[in-house]
Short mmCIF file of C-alpha atoms and ligand atoms in Angstrom, two decimals:
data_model
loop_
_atom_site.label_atom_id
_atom_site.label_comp_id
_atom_site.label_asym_id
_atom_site.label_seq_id
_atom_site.Cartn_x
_atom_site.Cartn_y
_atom_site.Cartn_z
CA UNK A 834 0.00 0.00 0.00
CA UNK A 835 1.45 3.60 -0.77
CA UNK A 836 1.59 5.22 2.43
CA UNK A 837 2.69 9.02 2.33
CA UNK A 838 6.82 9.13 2.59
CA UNK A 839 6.58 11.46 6.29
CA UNK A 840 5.37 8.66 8.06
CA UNK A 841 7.28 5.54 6.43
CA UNK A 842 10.20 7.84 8.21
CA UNK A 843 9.05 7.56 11.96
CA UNK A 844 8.90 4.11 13.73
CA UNK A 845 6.75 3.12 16.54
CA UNK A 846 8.34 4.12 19.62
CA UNK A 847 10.73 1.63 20.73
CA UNK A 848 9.67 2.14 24.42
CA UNK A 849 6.50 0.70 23.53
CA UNK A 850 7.68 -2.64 21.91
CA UNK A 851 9.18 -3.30 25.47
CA UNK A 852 5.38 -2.46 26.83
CA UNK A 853 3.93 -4.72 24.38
CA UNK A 854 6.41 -7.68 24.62
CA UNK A 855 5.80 -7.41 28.73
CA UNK A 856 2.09 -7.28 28.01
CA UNK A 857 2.15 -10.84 26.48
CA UNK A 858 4.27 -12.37 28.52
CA UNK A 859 1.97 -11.24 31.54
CA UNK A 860 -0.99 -12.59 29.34
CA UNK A 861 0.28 -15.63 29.18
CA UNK A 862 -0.01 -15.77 33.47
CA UNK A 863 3.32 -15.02 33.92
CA UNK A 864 4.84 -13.17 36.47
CA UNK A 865 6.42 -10.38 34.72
CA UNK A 866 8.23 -7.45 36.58
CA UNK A 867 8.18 -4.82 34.48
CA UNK A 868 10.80 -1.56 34.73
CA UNK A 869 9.59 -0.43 31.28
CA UNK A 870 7.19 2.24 32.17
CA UNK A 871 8.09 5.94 31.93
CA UNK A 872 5.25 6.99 33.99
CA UNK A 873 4.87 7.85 37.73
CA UNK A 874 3.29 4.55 39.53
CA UNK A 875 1.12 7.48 41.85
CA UNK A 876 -2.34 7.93 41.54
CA UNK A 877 -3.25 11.81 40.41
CA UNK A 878 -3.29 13.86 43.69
CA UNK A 879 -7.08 14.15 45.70
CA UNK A 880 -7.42 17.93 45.36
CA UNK A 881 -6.85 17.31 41.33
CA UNK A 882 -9.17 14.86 40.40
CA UNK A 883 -11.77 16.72 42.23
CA UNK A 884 -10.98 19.77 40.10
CA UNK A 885 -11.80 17.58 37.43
CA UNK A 886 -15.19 16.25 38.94
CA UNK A 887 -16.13 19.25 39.64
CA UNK A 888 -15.39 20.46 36.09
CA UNK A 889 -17.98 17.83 34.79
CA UNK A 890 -20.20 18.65 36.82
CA UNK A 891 -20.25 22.45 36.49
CA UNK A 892 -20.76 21.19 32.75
CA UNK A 893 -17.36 22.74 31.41
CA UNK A 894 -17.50 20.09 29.41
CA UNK A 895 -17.51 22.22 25.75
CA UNK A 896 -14.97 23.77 23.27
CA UNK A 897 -12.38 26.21 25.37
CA UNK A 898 -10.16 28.78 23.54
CA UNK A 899 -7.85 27.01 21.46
CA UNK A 900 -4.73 27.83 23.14
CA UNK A 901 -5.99 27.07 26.67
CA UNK A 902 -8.41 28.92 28.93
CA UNK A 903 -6.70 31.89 30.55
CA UNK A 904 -6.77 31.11 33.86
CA UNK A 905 -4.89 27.95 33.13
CA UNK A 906 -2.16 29.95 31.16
CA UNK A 907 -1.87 32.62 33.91
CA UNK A 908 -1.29 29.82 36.70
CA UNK A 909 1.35 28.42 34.08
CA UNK A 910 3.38 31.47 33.34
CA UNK A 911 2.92 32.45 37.20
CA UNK A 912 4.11 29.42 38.78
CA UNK A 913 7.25 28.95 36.10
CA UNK A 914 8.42 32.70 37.24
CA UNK A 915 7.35 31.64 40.75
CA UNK A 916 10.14 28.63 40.09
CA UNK A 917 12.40 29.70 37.73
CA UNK A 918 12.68 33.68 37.34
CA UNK A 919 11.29 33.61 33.86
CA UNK A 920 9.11 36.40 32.83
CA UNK A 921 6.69 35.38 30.01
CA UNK A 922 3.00 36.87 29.51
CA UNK A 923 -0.16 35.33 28.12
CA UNK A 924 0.12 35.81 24.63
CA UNK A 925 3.82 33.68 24.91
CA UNK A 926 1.90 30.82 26.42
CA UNK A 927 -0.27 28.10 24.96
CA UNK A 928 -1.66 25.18 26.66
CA UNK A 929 -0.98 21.99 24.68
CA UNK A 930 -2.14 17.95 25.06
CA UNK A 931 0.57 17.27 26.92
CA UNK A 932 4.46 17.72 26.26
CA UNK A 933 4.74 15.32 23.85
CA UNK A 934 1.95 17.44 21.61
CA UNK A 935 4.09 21.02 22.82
CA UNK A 936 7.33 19.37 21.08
CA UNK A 937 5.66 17.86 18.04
CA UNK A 938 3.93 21.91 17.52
CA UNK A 939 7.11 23.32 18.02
CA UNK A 940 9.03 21.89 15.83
CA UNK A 941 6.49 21.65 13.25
CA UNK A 942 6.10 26.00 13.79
CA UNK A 943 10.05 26.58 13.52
CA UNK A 944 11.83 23.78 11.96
CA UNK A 945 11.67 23.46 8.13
CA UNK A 946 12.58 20.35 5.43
CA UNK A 947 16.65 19.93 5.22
CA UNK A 948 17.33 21.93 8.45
CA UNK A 949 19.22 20.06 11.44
CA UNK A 950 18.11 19.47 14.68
CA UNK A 951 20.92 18.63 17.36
CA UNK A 952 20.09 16.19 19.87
CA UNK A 953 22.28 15.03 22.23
CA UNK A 954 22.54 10.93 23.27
CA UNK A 955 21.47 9.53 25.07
CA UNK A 956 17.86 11.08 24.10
CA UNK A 957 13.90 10.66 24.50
CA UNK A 958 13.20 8.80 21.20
CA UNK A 959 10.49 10.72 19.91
CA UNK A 960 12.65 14.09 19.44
CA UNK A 961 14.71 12.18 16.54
CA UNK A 962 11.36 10.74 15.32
CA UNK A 963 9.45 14.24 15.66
CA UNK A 964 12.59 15.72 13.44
CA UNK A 965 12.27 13.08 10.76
CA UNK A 966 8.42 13.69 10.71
CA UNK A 967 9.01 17.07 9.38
CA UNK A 968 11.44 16.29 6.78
CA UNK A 969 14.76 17.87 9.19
CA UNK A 970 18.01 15.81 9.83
CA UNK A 971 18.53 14.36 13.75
CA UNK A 972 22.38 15.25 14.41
CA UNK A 973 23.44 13.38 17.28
CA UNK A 974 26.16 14.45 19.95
CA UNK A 975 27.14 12.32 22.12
CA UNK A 976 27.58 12.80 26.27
CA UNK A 977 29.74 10.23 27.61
CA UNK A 978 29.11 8.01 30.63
CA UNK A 979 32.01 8.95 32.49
CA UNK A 980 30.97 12.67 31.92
CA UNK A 981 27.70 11.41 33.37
CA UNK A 982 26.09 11.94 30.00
CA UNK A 983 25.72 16.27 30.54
CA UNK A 984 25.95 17.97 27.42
CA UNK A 985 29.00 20.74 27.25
CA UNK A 986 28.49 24.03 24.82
CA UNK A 987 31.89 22.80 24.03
CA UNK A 988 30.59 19.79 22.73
CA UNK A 989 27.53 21.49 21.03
CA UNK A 990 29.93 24.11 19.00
CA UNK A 991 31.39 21.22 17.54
CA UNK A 992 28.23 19.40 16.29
CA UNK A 993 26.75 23.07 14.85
CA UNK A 994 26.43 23.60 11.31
CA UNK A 995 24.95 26.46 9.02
CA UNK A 996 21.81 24.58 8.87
CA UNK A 997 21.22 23.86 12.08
CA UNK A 998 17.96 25.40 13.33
CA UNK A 999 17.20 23.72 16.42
CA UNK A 1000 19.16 22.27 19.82
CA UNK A 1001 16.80 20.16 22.13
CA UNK A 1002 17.83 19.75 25.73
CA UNK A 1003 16.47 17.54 28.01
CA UNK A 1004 17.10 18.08 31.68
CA UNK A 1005 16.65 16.19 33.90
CA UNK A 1006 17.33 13.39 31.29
CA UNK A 1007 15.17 10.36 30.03
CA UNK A 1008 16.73 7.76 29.19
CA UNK A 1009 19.88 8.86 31.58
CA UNK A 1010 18.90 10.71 34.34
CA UNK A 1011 21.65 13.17 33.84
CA UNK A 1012 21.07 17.12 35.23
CA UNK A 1013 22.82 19.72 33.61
CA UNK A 1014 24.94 22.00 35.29
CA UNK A 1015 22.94 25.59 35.87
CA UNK A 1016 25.70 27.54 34.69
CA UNK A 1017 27.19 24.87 31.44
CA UNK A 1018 22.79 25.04 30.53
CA UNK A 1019 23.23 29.40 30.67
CA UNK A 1020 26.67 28.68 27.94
CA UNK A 1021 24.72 26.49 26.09
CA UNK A 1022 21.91 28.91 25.91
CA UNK A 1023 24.28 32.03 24.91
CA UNK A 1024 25.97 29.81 22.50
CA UNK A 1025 22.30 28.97 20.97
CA UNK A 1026 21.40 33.13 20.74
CA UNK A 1027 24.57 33.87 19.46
CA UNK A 1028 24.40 31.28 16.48
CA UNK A 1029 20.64 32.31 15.95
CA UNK A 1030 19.68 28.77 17.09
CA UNK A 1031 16.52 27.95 18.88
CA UNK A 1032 17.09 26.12 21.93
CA UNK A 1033 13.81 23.80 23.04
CA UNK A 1034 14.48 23.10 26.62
CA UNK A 1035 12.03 19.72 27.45
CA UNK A 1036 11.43 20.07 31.05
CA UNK A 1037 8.90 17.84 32.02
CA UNK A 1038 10.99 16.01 34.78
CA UNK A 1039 12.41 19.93 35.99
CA UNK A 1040 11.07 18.90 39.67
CA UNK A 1041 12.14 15.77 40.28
CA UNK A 1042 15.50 16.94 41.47
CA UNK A 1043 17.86 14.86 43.80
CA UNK A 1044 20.30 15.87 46.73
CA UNK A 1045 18.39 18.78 47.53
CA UNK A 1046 19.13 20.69 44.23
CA UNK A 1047 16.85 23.49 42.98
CA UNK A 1048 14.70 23.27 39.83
CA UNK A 1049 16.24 25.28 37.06
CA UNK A 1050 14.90 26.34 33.78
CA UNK A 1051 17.13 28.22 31.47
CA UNK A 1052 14.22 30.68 30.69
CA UNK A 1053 15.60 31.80 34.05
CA UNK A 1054 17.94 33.67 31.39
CA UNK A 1055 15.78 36.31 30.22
CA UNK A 1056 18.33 37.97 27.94
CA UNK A 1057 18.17 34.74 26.46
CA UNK A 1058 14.14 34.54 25.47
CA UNK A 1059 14.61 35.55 21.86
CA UNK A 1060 16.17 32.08 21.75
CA UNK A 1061 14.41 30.12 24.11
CA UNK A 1062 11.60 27.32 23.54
CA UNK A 1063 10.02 25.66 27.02
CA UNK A 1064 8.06 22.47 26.76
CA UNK A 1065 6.42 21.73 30.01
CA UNK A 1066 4.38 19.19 31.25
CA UNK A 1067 1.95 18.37 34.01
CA UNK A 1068 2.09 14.79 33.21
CA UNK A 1069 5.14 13.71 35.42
CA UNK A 1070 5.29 16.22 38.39
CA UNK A 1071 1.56 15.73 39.29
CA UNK A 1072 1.17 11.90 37.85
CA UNK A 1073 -1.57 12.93 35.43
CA UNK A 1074 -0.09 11.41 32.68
CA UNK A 1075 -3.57 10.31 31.31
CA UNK A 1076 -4.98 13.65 31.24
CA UNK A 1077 -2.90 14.89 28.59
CA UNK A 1078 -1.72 18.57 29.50
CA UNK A 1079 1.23 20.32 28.18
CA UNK A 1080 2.41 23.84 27.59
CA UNK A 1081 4.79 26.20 25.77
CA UNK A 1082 6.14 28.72 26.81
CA UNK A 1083 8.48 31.09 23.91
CA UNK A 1084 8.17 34.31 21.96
CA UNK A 1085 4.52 35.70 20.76
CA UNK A 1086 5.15 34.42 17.00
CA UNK A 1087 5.99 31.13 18.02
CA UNK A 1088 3.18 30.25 20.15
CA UNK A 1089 0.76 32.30 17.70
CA UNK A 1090 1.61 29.91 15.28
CA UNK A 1091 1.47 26.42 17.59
CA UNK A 1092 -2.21 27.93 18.49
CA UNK A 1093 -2.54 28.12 14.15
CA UNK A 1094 -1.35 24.46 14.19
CA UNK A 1095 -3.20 24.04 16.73
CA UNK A 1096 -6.67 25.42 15.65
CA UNK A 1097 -6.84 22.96 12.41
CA UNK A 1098 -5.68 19.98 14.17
CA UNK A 1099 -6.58 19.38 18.09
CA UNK A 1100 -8.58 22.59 18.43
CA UNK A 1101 -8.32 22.87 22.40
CA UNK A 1102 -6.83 20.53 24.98
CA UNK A 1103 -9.58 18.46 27.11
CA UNK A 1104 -11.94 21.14 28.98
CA UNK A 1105 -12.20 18.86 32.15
CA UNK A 1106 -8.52 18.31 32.40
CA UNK A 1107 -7.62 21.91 31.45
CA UNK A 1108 -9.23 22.41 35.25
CA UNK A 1109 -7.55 19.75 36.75
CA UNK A 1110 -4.06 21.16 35.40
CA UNK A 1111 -5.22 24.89 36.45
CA UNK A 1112 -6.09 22.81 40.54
CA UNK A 1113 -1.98 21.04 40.34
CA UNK A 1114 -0.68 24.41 39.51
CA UNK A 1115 -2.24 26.76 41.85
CA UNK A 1116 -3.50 24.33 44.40
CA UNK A 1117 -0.95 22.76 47.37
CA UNK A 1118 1.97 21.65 46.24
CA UNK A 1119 2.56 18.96 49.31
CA UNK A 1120 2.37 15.63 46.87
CA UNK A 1121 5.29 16.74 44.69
CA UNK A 1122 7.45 16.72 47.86
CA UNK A 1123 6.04 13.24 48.57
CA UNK A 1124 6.59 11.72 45.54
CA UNK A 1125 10.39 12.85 45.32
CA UNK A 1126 11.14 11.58 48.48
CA UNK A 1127 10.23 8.28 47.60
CA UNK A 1128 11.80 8.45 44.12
CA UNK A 1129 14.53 9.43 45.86
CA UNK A 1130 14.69 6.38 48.19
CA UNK A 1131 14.33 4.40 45.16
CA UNK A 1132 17.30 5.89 43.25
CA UNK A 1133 19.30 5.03 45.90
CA UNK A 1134 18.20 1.78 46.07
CA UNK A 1135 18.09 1.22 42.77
CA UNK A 1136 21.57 2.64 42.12
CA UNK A 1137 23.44 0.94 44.71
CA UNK A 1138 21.96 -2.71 43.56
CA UNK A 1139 22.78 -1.86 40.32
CA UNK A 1140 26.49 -1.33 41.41
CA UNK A 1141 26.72 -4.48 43.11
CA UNK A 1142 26.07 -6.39 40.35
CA UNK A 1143 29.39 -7.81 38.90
CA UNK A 1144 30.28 -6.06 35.68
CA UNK A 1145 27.55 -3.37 36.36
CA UNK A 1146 28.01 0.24 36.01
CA UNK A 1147 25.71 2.71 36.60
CA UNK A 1148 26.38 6.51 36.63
CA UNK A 1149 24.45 8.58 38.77
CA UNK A 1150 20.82 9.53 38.26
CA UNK A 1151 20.46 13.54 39.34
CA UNK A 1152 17.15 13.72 38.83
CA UNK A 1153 13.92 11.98 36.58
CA UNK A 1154 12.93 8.50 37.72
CA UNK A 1155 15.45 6.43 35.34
CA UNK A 1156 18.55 4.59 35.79
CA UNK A 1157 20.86 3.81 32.87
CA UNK A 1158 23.08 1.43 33.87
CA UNK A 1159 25.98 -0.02 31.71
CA UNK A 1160 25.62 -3.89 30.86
CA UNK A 1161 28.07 -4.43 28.42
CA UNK A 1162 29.79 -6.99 30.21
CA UNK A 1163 27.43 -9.30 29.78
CA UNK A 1164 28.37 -8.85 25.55
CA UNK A 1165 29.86 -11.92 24.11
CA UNK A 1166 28.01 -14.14 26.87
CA UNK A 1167 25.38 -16.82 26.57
CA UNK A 1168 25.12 -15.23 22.95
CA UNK A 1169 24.32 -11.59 23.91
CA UNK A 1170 25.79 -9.40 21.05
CA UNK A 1171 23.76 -5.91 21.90
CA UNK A 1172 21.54 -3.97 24.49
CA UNK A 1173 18.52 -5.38 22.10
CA UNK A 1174 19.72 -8.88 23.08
CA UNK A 1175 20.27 -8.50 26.33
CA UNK A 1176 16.53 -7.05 27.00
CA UNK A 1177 14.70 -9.79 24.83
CA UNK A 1178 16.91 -12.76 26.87
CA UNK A 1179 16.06 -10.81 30.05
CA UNK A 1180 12.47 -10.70 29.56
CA UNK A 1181 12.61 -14.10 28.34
CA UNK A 1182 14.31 -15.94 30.90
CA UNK A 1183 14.29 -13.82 33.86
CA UNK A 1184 10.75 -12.21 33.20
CA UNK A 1185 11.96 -8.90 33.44
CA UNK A 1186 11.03 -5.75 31.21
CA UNK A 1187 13.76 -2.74 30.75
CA UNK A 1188 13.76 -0.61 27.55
CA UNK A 1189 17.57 -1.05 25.44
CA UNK A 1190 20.05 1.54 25.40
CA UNK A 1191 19.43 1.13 21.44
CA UNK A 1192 15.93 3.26 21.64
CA UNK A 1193 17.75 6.20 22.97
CA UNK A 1194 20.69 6.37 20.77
CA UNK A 1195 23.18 4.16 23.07
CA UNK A 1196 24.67 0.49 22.78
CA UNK A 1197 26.24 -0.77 25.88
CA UNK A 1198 23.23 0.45 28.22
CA UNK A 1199 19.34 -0.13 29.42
CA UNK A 1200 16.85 2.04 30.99
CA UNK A 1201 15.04 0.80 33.98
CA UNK A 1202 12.14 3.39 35.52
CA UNK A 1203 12.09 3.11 39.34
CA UNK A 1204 8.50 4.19 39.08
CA UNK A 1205 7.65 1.55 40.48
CA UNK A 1206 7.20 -0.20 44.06
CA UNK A 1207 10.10 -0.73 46.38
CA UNK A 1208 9.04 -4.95 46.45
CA UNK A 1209 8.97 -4.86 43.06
CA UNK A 1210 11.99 -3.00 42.56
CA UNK A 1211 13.85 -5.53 44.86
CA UNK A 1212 12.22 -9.30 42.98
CA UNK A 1213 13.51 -6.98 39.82
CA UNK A 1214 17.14 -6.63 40.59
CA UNK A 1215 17.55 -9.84 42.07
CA UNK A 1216 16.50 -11.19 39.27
CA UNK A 1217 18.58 -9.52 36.93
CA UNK A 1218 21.81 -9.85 39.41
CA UNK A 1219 20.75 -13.69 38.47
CA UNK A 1220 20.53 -13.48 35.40
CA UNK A 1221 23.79 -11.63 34.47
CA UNK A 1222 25.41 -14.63 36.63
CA UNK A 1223 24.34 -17.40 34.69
CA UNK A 1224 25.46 -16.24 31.56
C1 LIG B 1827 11.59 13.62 27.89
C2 LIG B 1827 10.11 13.57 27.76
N1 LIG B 1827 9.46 14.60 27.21
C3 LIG B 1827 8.14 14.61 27.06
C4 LIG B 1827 7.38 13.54 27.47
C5 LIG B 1827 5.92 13.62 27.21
O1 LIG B 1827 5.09 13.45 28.24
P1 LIG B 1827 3.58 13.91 28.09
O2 LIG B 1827 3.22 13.94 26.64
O3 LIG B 1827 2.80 12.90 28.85
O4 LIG B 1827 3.50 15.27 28.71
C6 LIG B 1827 8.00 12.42 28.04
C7 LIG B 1827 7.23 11.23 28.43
O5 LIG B 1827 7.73 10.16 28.65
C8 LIG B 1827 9.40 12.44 28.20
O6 LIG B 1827 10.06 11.42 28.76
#
C-alpha cells in the first residue's frame, strides 16, 4: 500500500515494543516485573481529580479557547516565574495535550525540510522521530558516561552547522537521568542566541531533582528569550499522565503559530482536564514533595543494587525517575551481542522488562524506571543480578 513518505520515516516508539512484549508475557499468566514504564506509579493527587469532577459537573464540558483557557495559562506562566525567574505573559503561552503534543507543535512551527536538529545521546526517542516527521536531519552528539552523559556548549559548537535550526535539551534526562549543570545550561543557551539557534528546553521532569538541588529552567535567562523554547508538562510532576496537559512557553510568534497548528488539528486541549491542570498548579503543592522523596529512596536503592552487580556500572541519576546502567559486560556471553539482546533474553528468561540503550541512541546500556514499588523493585534486581550470573 502507498503510504505518504513522512510517516514511512518515523517508527513506533521503541519504548512501547518493550510495553507490548511485557504485556504478552503477563498474558500468558506469567509473572512479569516490568521496569519499562516511563510513567509515575502514583495515583493523580485528591485535590486534582476533584478539580476535574467538579469540572464535569459544572458542565465545562464544551470547546475552550484554542490555546488554553486563561486562567490555566496565567497559573502556568505564574508558577514557572514563581520557580524559575522567567518572565513570560499570556500571549507567549499556549496550553498543549501534553508535552509530547508542545514538542511535536514546536518543531512543526520553527523547523523546516533539510534543516538540522541537534540532539544530544542519550535522548527521548520521539525528538529524533518528531525531526524526521518534518522532513529535518537528527544530528546526534554524544555525552559520555564517564561525563555522566551532561551535554557541554563545548561539545555542542562542535556538532553546529549552518543549517542547524534547532538544539533540544532535556534536563533532567530520560533515558539517563543526567542534570545539567545551571551555569554549562546558561553557555549552552548564549551559544544557541549567538548562532541564531533555537534552543527547546524539554522540562517535564524539571522537579524531580535529587540531593536537595533546585529546579532550574534556562528561561531563568531572560536575555536569552529571543532564543528560548520551554516544553512543560503536568504529566510527570503531578502523575496525570492520562490527562494529557502540556504547555509552551516562547516568543509571541511562536506560540501564535502552535495555536494556528493548533486550531486545524486538536482545536483545544480536554476542557475537564484543562481544570484539573489549572487545581496542580495553583492548588498545594505537598504531593510533589512526597513523591520525590520516595523516588529518591528508590534511586538510591536502585543505584546501589545496580552497582553491586558484577560487571555493572551505573552513573548517577540527578534527577527523573530512570537509571541507565551499563551492561556491556554481559556482551559476548550466553550469545548476547547488543543492548537489544540482552533485554529480549532478560524478559525471556528472567521475566523482566527494561527498555535497550538502542531506543535512545546508546549500545552498551538499558533504561530501567524506578516508578515503580520498592518490592517490586527488589524481585527486579535480584533477578537480573541472576541473570547476568548465569550467563
Ligand atoms: C523527555 C520527555 N518529554 C516529554 C514527554 C511527554 O510526556 P507527556 O506527553 O505525557 O507530557 C516524556 C514522556 O515520557 C518524556 O520522557
Amino acid at each position: 500500500m502507498k503510504l505518504a513518505n513522512r510517516i514511512s520515516r518515523i517508527s513506533v516508539s521503541k519504548t512501547m515494543a518493550v510495553m507490548e512484549a511485557a504485556l504478552k508475557l503477563r498474558e500468558q499468566g506469567l509473572d512479569v516485573v516490568d521496569f519499562g514504564p516511563g510513567e509515575p506509579d502514583f495515583p493523580t493527587p485528591e485535590n486534582i481529580k476533584q478539580a476535574g469532577i467538579r469540572a464535569i459537573e459544572g458542565d465545562f464540558t464544551k470547546y475552550t479557547a484554542i490555546g488554553g483557557i486563561k486562567e490555566l495559562k496565567k497559573a502556568i506562566v505564574e508558577k514557572h516565574a514563581r520557580d524559575f525567574g522567567s518572565k513570560y505573559d499570556l500571549p507567549e503561552c499556549i496550553v498543549n495535550f501534553g508535552g509530547k503534543h508542545a514538542l511535536f507543535n514546536v518543531f512543526s512551527s520553527v523547523v523546516d525540510e533539510g534543516e538540522d536538529v541537534v540532539i544530544p545521546t542519550p535522548y527521548w526517542v520521539t525528538f529524533a522521530d518528531i525531526a524526521r516527521f518534518v522532513n529535518a536531519n537528527p544530528v546526534f552528539v554524544h555525552t559520555t558516561e564517564s561525563e555522566g552523559f551532561r551535554l557541554t556548549a563545548d561539545l555542542l559548537e562542535r556538532s553546529l552547522t549552518p543549517r542547524t535550526r534547532m538544539v533540544v535539551v532535556n534536563s533532567p534526562n530520560n533515558p539517563s537521568g543526567a542534570v545539567l549543570d545551571d551555569e554549562e545550561f546558561g553557555r549552552i543557551g548564549k551559544l544557541c542566541r549567538d548562532r541564531d539557534i533555537y534552543l527547546l528546553s524539554d522540562e517535564c521532569y524539571s522537579h524531580f531533582l535529587y540531593d536537595g538541588r533546585k529546579p532550574f529552567s534556562i528561561a531563568g535567562h531572560q536575555e536569552l528569550k529571543s532564543h528560548v523554547i520551554i516544553a512543560g508538562s503536568v504529566s510527570k510532576t503531578y502523575a496525570m499522565t492520562g490527562w494529557r496537559i502540556g504547555y509552551v512557553l516562547a516568543m509571541p510568534e511562536i506560540v501564535q503559530s502552535c495555536v494556528k497548528l493548533q486550531s486545524h488539528s486538536t482545536s483545544n486541549p480536554t476542557s475537564i482536564s484543562q481544570k484539573a491542570a489549572l487545581e496542580a498548579l495553583s492548588g498545594p503543592q505537598q504531593s510533589v514533595g512526597v513523591m520525590l522523596a520516595e523516588y529518591a529512596k528508590r534511586r538510591k536503592f536502585v543505584v546501589d543494587r545496580l552497582r553491586a552487580i558484577p560487571g555493572v556500572r551505573c552513573a548517577e541519576p540527578g534527577g527523573a525517575f530512570y537509571a541507565y546502567p551499563n551492561i556491556s559486560a554481559a556482551f559476548g556471553r550466553g550469545g548476547i551481542r547488543d543492548s537489544v539482546d540482552f533485554s529480549a533474553r532478560l524478559l525471556e528468561k528472567a521475566h523482566v522488562a527494561v527498555t535497550p540503550g538502542e531506543a535512545f541512541g546508546t549500545t552498551d546500556h538499558v533504561r530501567i524506571s524506578y516508578a515503580t514499588s520498592m518490592e517490586l523493585l527488589d524481585k527486579g534486581l535480584n533477578r537480573i543480578r541472576e541473570f547476568m550470573a548465569g550467563l
